[in-house]
mmCIF file of C-alpha atoms in Angstrom:
data_model
loop_
_atom_site.group_PDB
_atom_site.id
_atom_site.type_symbol
_atom_site.label_atom_id
_atom_site.label_comp_id
_atom_site.label_asym_id
_atom_site.label_seq_id
_atom_site.Cartn_x
_atom_site.Cartn_y
_atom_site.Cartn_z
ATOM 1 C CA MET X 22 -53.387 156.497 117.449
ATOM 2 C CA GLU X 23 -56.559 156.521 115.573
ATOM 3 C CA GLN X 24 -58.787 154.492 113.500
ATOM 4 C CA ALA X 25 -58.127 154.235 110.001
ATOM 5 C CA ARG X 26 -61.214 155.732 107.927
ATOM 6 C CA PRO X 27 -63.090 153.154 105.749
ATOM 7 C CA ARG X 28 -61.447 152.592 102.363
ATOM 8 C CA PRO X 29 -63.450 152.083 99.137
ATOM 9 C CA GLY X 30 -64.645 148.380 98.476
ATOM 10 C CA ALA X 31 -62.799 147.128 100.966
ATOM 11 C CA THR X 32 -66.371 146.379 103.073
ATOM 12 C CA ASP X 33 -65.378 142.955 103.635
ATOM 13 C CA VAL X 34 -61.926 142.777 104.599
ATOM 14 C CA PRO X 35 -60.614 143.136 108.391
ATOM 15 C CA ARG X 36 -59.064 146.767 109.278
ATOM 16 C CA ALA X 37 -55.957 146.946 111.162
ATOM 17 C CA ARG X 38 -54.929 150.480 113.476
ATOM 18 C CA ILE X 39 -52.517 151.940 111.589
ATOM 19 C CA PRO X 40 -50.397 155.236 112.638
ATOM 20 C CA GLN X 41 -52.069 158.265 112.432
ATOM 21 C CA GLN X 42 -49.807 160.078 110.010
ATOM 22 C CA GLN X 43 -50.975 156.792 107.548
ATOM 23 C CA ALA X 44 -54.931 156.994 108.612
ATOM 24 C CA ARG X 45 -54.485 160.719 107.102
ATOM 25 C CA GLY X 46 -52.743 159.753 103.859
ATOM 26 C CA GLU X 47 -49.512 161.649 104.759
ATOM 27 C CA HIS X 48 -46.454 160.822 103.021
ATOM 28 C CA THR X 49 -43.774 158.406 105.343
ATOM 29 C CA HIS X 50 -40.525 157.255 104.173
ATOM 30 C CA GLY X 51 -39.607 153.527 104.905
ATOM 31 C CA GLU X 52 -36.243 153.116 103.547
ATOM 32 C CA PRO X 53 -33.157 154.538 104.269
ATOM 33 C CA VAL X 54 -32.612 157.833 101.836
ATOM 34 C CA GLU X 55 -28.552 158.259 101.172
ATOM 35 C CA HIS X 56 -28.468 162.645 101.318
ATOM 36 C CA GLY X 57 -25.810 164.572 99.460
ATOM 37 C CA ARG X 58 -26.326 163.310 95.734
ATOM 38 C CA GLY X 59 -28.164 165.977 94.178
ATOM 39 C CA GLU X 60 -31.028 163.185 93.522
ATOM 40 C CA PRO X 61 -34.730 163.713 94.097
ATOM 41 C CA VAL X 62 -36.140 161.339 96.890
ATOM 42 C CA GLU X 63 -39.348 159.247 95.581
ATOM 43 C CA ARG X 64 -42.648 159.251 98.260
ATOM 44 C CA THR X 65 -43.463 155.737 99.450
ATOM 45 C CA HIS X 66 -46.303 155.346 101.341
ATOM 46 C CA GLY X 67 -44.831 153.842 104.167
ATOM 47 C CA GLU X 68 -42.603 150.377 104.913
ATOM 48 C CA PRO X 69 -43.969 149.265 108.256
ATOM 49 C CA VAL X 70 -42.074 145.907 109.600
ATOM 50 C CA GLU X 71 -44.163 143.280 108.151
ATOM 51 C CA ARG X 72 -45.810 141.157 109.741
ATOM 52 C CA THR X 73 -44.559 137.426 111.207
ATOM 53 C CA ARG X 74 -47.314 135.536 112.544
ATOM 54 C CA GLY X 75 -49.440 135.384 109.300
ATOM 55 C CA GLU X 76 -52.706 137.502 108.400
ATOM 56 C CA PRO X 77 -55.456 137.774 110.552
ATOM 57 C CA GLN X 78 -58.352 136.210 108.832
ATOM 58 C CA ALA X 79 -61.813 134.550 110.056
ATOM 59 C CA ALA X 80 -61.398 130.194 110.588
ATOM 60 C CA GLY X 81 -61.245 128.372 107.431
ATOM 61 C CA VAL X 82 -60.930 131.604 105.328
ATOM 62 C CA GLN X 83 -58.406 130.547 102.712
ATOM 63 C CA ARG X 84 -55.776 132.912 101.895
ATOM 64 C CA HIS X 85 -56.677 133.403 98.178
ATOM 65 C CA SER X 86 -60.083 134.284 99.212
ATOM 66 C CA VAL X 87 -58.692 137.279 101.313
ATOM 67 C CA ARG X 88 -56.477 138.042 98.333
ATOM 68 C CA GLY X 89 -59.590 137.704 96.348
ATOM 69 C CA GLN X 90 -60.856 140.683 98.474
ATOM 70 C CA ILE X 91 -57.951 142.633 98.881
ATOM 71 C CA LEU X 92 -57.761 142.770 95.051
ATOM 72 C CA GLU X 93 -61.243 144.287 94.970
ATOM 73 C CA ALA X 94 -60.654 146.624 97.565
ATOM 74 C CA LEU X 95 -57.458 147.530 95.989
ATOM 75 C CA ARG X 96 -59.308 148.098 92.052
ATOM 76 C CA SER X 97 -62.257 150.208 93.811
ATOM 77 C CA ALA X 98 -59.464 152.594 95.521
ATOM 78 C CA LEU X 99 -57.825 152.990 92.131
ATOM 79 C CA VAL X 100 -61.224 153.747 90.733
ATOM 80 C CA SER X 101 -62.145 156.184 93.552
ATOM 81 C CA GLY X 102 -58.684 158.216 93.927
ATOM 82 C CA ASP X 103 -57.752 156.663 96.968
ATOM 83 C CA LEU X 104 -54.703 155.158 95.698
ATOM 84 C CA LEU X 105 -52.980 158.322 93.722
ATOM 85 C CA PRO X 106 -51.774 158.204 90.210
ATOM 86 C CA GLY X 107 -48.053 158.394 90.151
ATOM 87 C CA GLU X 108 -47.818 157.403 93.521
ATOM 88 C CA VAL X 109 -45.870 154.715 95.336
ATOM 89 C CA TYR X 110 -47.562 151.952 97.724
ATOM 90 C CA SER X 111 -45.463 149.491 99.507
ATOM 91 C CA ALA X 112 -47.071 146.284 100.165
ATOM 92 C CA PRO X 113 -46.356 146.220 104.255
ATOM 93 C CA ALA X 114 -47.992 149.621 104.291
ATOM 94 C CA LEU X 115 -51.440 148.608 102.369
ATOM 95 C CA GLY X 116 -51.490 145.453 104.545
ATOM 96 C CA GLU X 117 -51.730 147.607 107.595
ATOM 97 C CA ARG X 118 -54.057 149.619 105.905
ATOM 98 C CA TYR X 119 -56.655 146.824 105.313
ATOM 99 C CA GLY X 120 -55.556 145.120 108.281
ATOM 100 C CA VAL X 121 -54.016 141.662 106.436
ATOM 101 C CA SER X 122 -50.122 140.579 105.621
ATOM 102 C CA ALA X 123 -48.139 141.799 102.899
ATOM 103 C CA THR X 124 -48.130 138.294 101.259
ATOM 104 C CA PRO X 125 -52.114 138.818 99.725
ATOM 105 C CA VAL X 126 -51.773 142.229 98.902
ATOM 106 C CA ARG X 127 -48.375 142.013 97.192
ATOM 107 C CA GLU X 128 -49.958 139.318 94.955
ATOM 108 C CA ALA X 129 -53.019 141.389 94.164
ATOM 109 C CA MET X 130 -50.390 144.011 93.408
ATOM 110 C CA GLN X 131 -48.786 141.917 91.048
ATOM 111 C CA GLN X 132 -52.287 141.027 89.493
ATOM 112 C CA LEU X 133 -52.905 144.661 89.064
ATOM 113 C CA ALA X 134 -49.462 145.398 87.405
ATOM 114 C CA HIS X 135 -50.744 142.536 84.790
ATOM 115 C CA GLU X 136 -53.360 144.508 83.886
ATOM 116 C CA GLY X 137 -51.661 148.208 83.852
ATOM 117 C CA ALA X 138 -52.965 149.517 86.660
ATOM 118 C CA VAL X 139 -49.369 149.267 88.382
ATOM 119 C CA GLU X 140 -46.071 148.894 87.839
ATOM 120 C CA VAL X 141 -43.452 147.312 90.239
ATOM 121 C CA VAL X 142 -41.112 149.609 92.010
ATOM 122 C CA PRO X 143 -38.036 147.627 93.006
ATOM 123 C CA ASN X 144 -37.334 147.556 96.865
ATOM 124 C CA ARG X 145 -40.033 150.011 97.203
ATOM 125 C CA GLY X 146 -43.425 148.873 95.938
ATOM 126 C CA PHE X 147 -46.052 149.877 93.660
ATOM 127 C CA ARG X 148 -46.562 152.706 91.848
ATOM 128 C CA VAL X 149 -50.155 153.564 90.583
ATOM 129 C CA THR X 150 -50.029 154.073 86.371
ATOM 130 C CA GLU X 151 -50.449 157.639 85.424
ATOM 131 C CA ARG X 152 -52.318 157.418 81.529
ATOM 132 C CA SER X 153 -51.658 160.492 79.322
ATOM 133 C CA ALA X 154 -54.322 161.623 77.207
ATOM 134 C CA ARG X 155 -52.294 160.322 74.317
ATOM 135 C CA GLU X 156 -52.533 156.773 75.977
ATOM 136 C CA LEU X 157 -56.298 157.007 76.391
ATOM 137 C CA SER X 158 -56.930 158.154 73.195
ATOM 138 C CA GLU X 159 -54.866 155.426 71.224
ATOM 139 C CA LEU X 160 -56.919 152.598 73.889
ATOM 140 C CA ALA X 161 -60.204 154.171 72.815
ATOM 141 C CA GLU X 162 -59.081 153.732 68.804
ATOM 142 C CA ILE X 163 -57.893 150.078 69.547
ATOM 143 C CA ARG X 164 -61.149 149.413 71.457
ATOM 144 C CA ALA X 165 -63.166 150.934 69.009
ATOM 145 C CA LEU X 166 -61.284 149.452 66.041
ATOM 146 C CA LEU X 167 -62.015 145.975 67.696
ATOM 147 C CA GLU X 168 -65.620 146.096 68.939
ATOM 148 C CA VAL X 169 -67.329 148.445 66.286
ATOM 149 C CA PRO X 170 -67.329 145.748 63.552
ATOM 150 C CA VAL X 171 -68.531 143.056 66.102
ATOM 151 C CA MET X 172 -71.155 145.054 67.092
ATOM 152 C CA LEU X 173 -71.797 146.347 63.386
ATOM 153 C CA ARG X 174 -72.317 142.357 63.096
ATOM 154 C CA LEU X 175 -74.148 141.456 66.021
ATOM 155 C CA ALA X 176 -76.852 144.085 64.858
ATOM 156 C CA ARG X 177 -77.379 142.194 61.831
ATOM 157 C CA THR X 178 -78.093 138.891 63.248
ATOM 158 C CA VAL X 179 -79.313 139.194 66.958
ATOM 159 C CA PRO X 180 -82.928 139.463 67.353
ATOM 160 C CA PRO X 181 -84.450 142.361 69.207
ATOM 161 C CA GLU X 182 -85.643 139.813 72.547
ATOM 162 C CA ARG X 183 -82.126 139.246 73.155
ATOM 163 C CA TRP X 184 -81.052 142.679 73.074
ATOM 164 C CA ALA X 185 -83.723 143.195 75.496
ATOM 165 C CA GLU X 186 -82.326 140.858 77.885
ATOM 166 C CA LEU X 187 -79.548 143.400 78.414
ATOM 167 C CA ARG X 188 -81.870 145.786 79.650
ATOM 168 C CA PRO X 189 -80.818 145.091 83.250
ATOM 169 C CA LEU X 190 -77.650 145.646 82.975
ATOM 170 C CA ALA X 191 -78.072 148.845 81.494
ATOM 171 C CA ASP X 192 -80.106 150.432 84.165
ATOM 172 C CA GLU X 193 -77.445 148.722 86.760
ATOM 173 C CA THR X 194 -75.201 151.345 84.918
ATOM 174 C CA SER X 195 -77.779 154.122 85.089
ATOM 175 C CA ALA X 196 -78.596 153.279 88.994
ATOM 176 C CA ALA X 197 -74.469 153.753 89.853
ATOM 177 C CA ALA X 198 -74.644 156.663 87.892
ATOM 178 C CA ALA X 199 -77.139 158.325 89.393
ATOM 179 C CA ARG X 200 -75.665 157.444 92.961
ATOM 180 C CA GLY X 201 -72.133 158.976 91.702
ATOM 181 C CA ASP X 202 -71.054 155.353 92.599
ATOM 182 C CA LEU X 203 -67.971 155.510 90.403
ATOM 183 C CA ALA X 204 -66.486 152.048 91.839
ATOM 184 C CA LYS X 205 -69.914 150.409 91.059
ATOM 185 C CA TYR X 206 -69.961 152.035 87.304
ATOM 186 C CA VAL X 207 -66.826 151.088 86.594
ATOM 187 C CA ASP X 208 -68.053 147.462 87.241
ATOM 188 C CA ALA X 209 -71.511 147.678 85.676
ATOM 189 C CA ASP X 210 -70.564 149.158 82.337
ATOM 190 C CA ARG X 211 -67.955 146.372 82.179
ATOM 191 C CA ALA X 212 -70.405 144.090 82.612
ATOM 192 C CA PHE X 213 -72.667 145.632 79.897
ATOM 193 C CA HIS X 214 -69.714 145.565 77.424
ATOM 194 C CA ARG X 215 -68.820 142.051 78.156
ATOM 195 C CA ALA X 216 -72.815 140.744 77.886
ATOM 196 C CA ILE X 217 -73.037 142.375 74.173
ATOM 197 C CA LEU X 218 -69.772 141.068 72.881
ATOM 198 C CA ALA X 219 -70.607 137.481 74.381
ATOM 199 C CA LEU X 220 -73.183 137.153 71.825
ATOM 200 C CA ALA X 221 -70.464 136.755 69.383
ATOM 201 C CA GLY X 222 -69.323 133.446 70.753
ATOM 202 C CA ASN X 223 -65.620 134.463 70.761
ATOM 203 C CA GLN X 224 -64.036 133.811 74.129
ATOM 204 C CA GLN X 225 -60.769 135.264 72.918
ATOM 205 C CA LEU X 226 -62.215 138.701 72.015
ATOM 206 C CA LEU X 227 -64.125 138.708 75.275
ATOM 207 C CA LEU X 228 -60.309 138.449 77.249
ATOM 208 C CA ILE X 229 -58.457 141.094 75.040
ATOM 209 C CA ALA X 230 -61.826 143.238 74.776
ATOM 210 C CA ASP X 231 -62.151 143.399 78.519
ATOM 211 C CA ASP X 232 -58.017 144.136 79.188
ATOM 212 C CA LEU X 233 -58.290 147.038 77.104
ATOM 213 C CA HIS X 234 -61.527 148.246 78.997
ATOM 214 C CA ARG X 235 -60.436 147.895 82.222
ATOM 215 C CA ARG X 236 -57.192 149.738 81.001
ATOM 216 C CA SER X 237 -58.717 152.529 80.018
ATOM 217 C CA GLN X 238 -60.806 152.658 82.939
ATOM 218 C CA TRP X 239 -58.073 153.245 85.407
ATOM 219 C CA PRO X 240 -57.277 156.696 85.107
ATOM 220 C CA LEU X 241 -59.889 158.243 87.937
ATOM 221 C CA MET X 242 -62.458 161.199 87.277
ATOM 222 C CA THR X 243 -61.447 164.147 88.794
ATOM 223 C CA GLY X 244 -63.153 167.095 89.507
ATOM 224 C CA PRO X 245 -66.119 167.760 91.532
ATOM 225 C CA VAL X 246 -68.407 165.113 92.726
ATOM 226 C CA HIS X 247 -71.362 166.567 90.874
ATOM 227 C CA HIS X 248 -69.196 166.673 87.248
ATOM 228 C CA ARG X 249 -68.336 162.971 88.262
ATOM 229 C CA ARG X 250 -72.225 161.997 88.615
ATOM 230 C CA ALA X 251 -73.063 164.369 84.988
ATOM 231 C CA ASP X 252 -70.277 162.714 83.399
ATOM 232 C CA LEU X 253 -71.858 159.074 84.528
ATOM 233 C CA VAL X 254 -74.951 159.734 83.775
ATOM 234 C CA ALA X 255 -74.301 160.917 80.291
ATOM 235 C CA ASP X 256 -72.626 157.789 79.791
ATOM 236 C CA ALA X 257 -75.078 155.547 81.045
ATOM 237 C CA ALA X 258 -77.559 157.223 78.819
ATOM 238 C CA GLU X 259 -75.137 155.734 75.828
ATOM 239 C CA HIS X 260 -75.947 152.605 76.846
ATOM 240 C CA SER X 261 -79.538 152.664 76.336
ATOM 241 C CA ALA X 262 -79.479 154.165 73.433
ATOM 242 C CA LEU X 263 -76.757 152.093 71.725
ATOM 243 C CA LEU X 264 -79.416 148.990 72.612
ATOM 244 C CA GLU X 265 -82.435 150.705 71.188
ATOM 245 C CA ALA X 266 -80.337 151.458 67.887
ATOM 246 C CA LEU X 267 -79.358 147.178 67.878
ATOM 247 C CA VAL X 268 -82.955 146.357 68.550
ATOM 248 C CA ALA X 269 -83.688 148.296 65.339
ATOM 249 C CA GLN X 270 -80.882 147.423 63.374
ATOM 250 C CA ASP X 271 -79.771 150.760 62.679
ATOM 251 C CA LEU X 272 -76.026 149.931 61.945
ATOM 252 C CA SER X 273 -75.301 154.091 61.390
ATOM 253 C CA VAL X 274 -76.230 154.917 64.502
ATOM 254 C CA VAL X 275 -74.443 152.122 66.371
ATOM 255 C CA ARG X 276 -71.524 152.761 64.448
ATOM 256 C CA GLU X 277 -71.433 156.457 65.476
ATOM 257 C CA LEU X 278 -73.227 155.876 69.286
ATOM 258 C CA VAL X 279 -69.770 153.470 69.750
ATOM 259 C CA ARG X 280 -66.993 155.344 68.256
ATOM 260 C CA GLU X 281 -68.650 158.410 70.481
ATOM 261 C CA HIS X 282 -68.857 156.391 73.878
ATOM 262 C CA PHE X 283 -65.505 155.008 73.365
ATOM 263 C CA ASN X 284 -63.806 158.630 73.081
ATOM 264 C CA GLY X 285 -65.565 159.659 76.180
ATOM 265 C CA ALA X 286 -65.470 156.468 78.057
ATOM 266 C CA VAL X 287 -65.169 156.530 82.025
#
């Protein structure tokens, strides 16, 4: 037995000791498999027996609070690549990883399924979504069709001092990019775009745009860490350039920056 290594984004969630092979991220098979049919066996990341005594949590901590912590931990794990696209993960196994019962994990995974980050695999768990290049392109196109006209309208009507209020949000994306902190960056990126669209005063627009934005972020960035950081820094620089164009009411630059930003969005 060895102590499970920390998972990104789960610092507020208690951990449990887990089997050594799970701590190393190796595949385990929790369901009996019928052999001899010549069918491929789907890999599942563990099926430990679910606890019967309830989830360990501090006194006074409500289940919905634990579920919220698990949801954020799972989101960070998806972004960082701790949960791999195409792999199936069971709620009990993830519960063992984060030191809780399967119930809050299953509830959090259902929310992620609603957001398009995972899909339900009956009797096995949840498969992390794999986005194709075409899907990403389609999401970028939809975001551009939705947000570009709104930003152009806002550029004509919002006074420069209101745009200046968004500068700290742009700075947060730059700081996260400089650290190469992908999990923090995607949160700051969504916050920046939400703040711009909020100026339109349309709550339904915010809900739809944020859902599209989150779906486009689930495919984690791959490759060497220094390449990730360079991509993040370039992406964050576009936020600052967009603010400058909005202040100047330069509509052609706004249109070009937003479309380019979506096509290369994190």
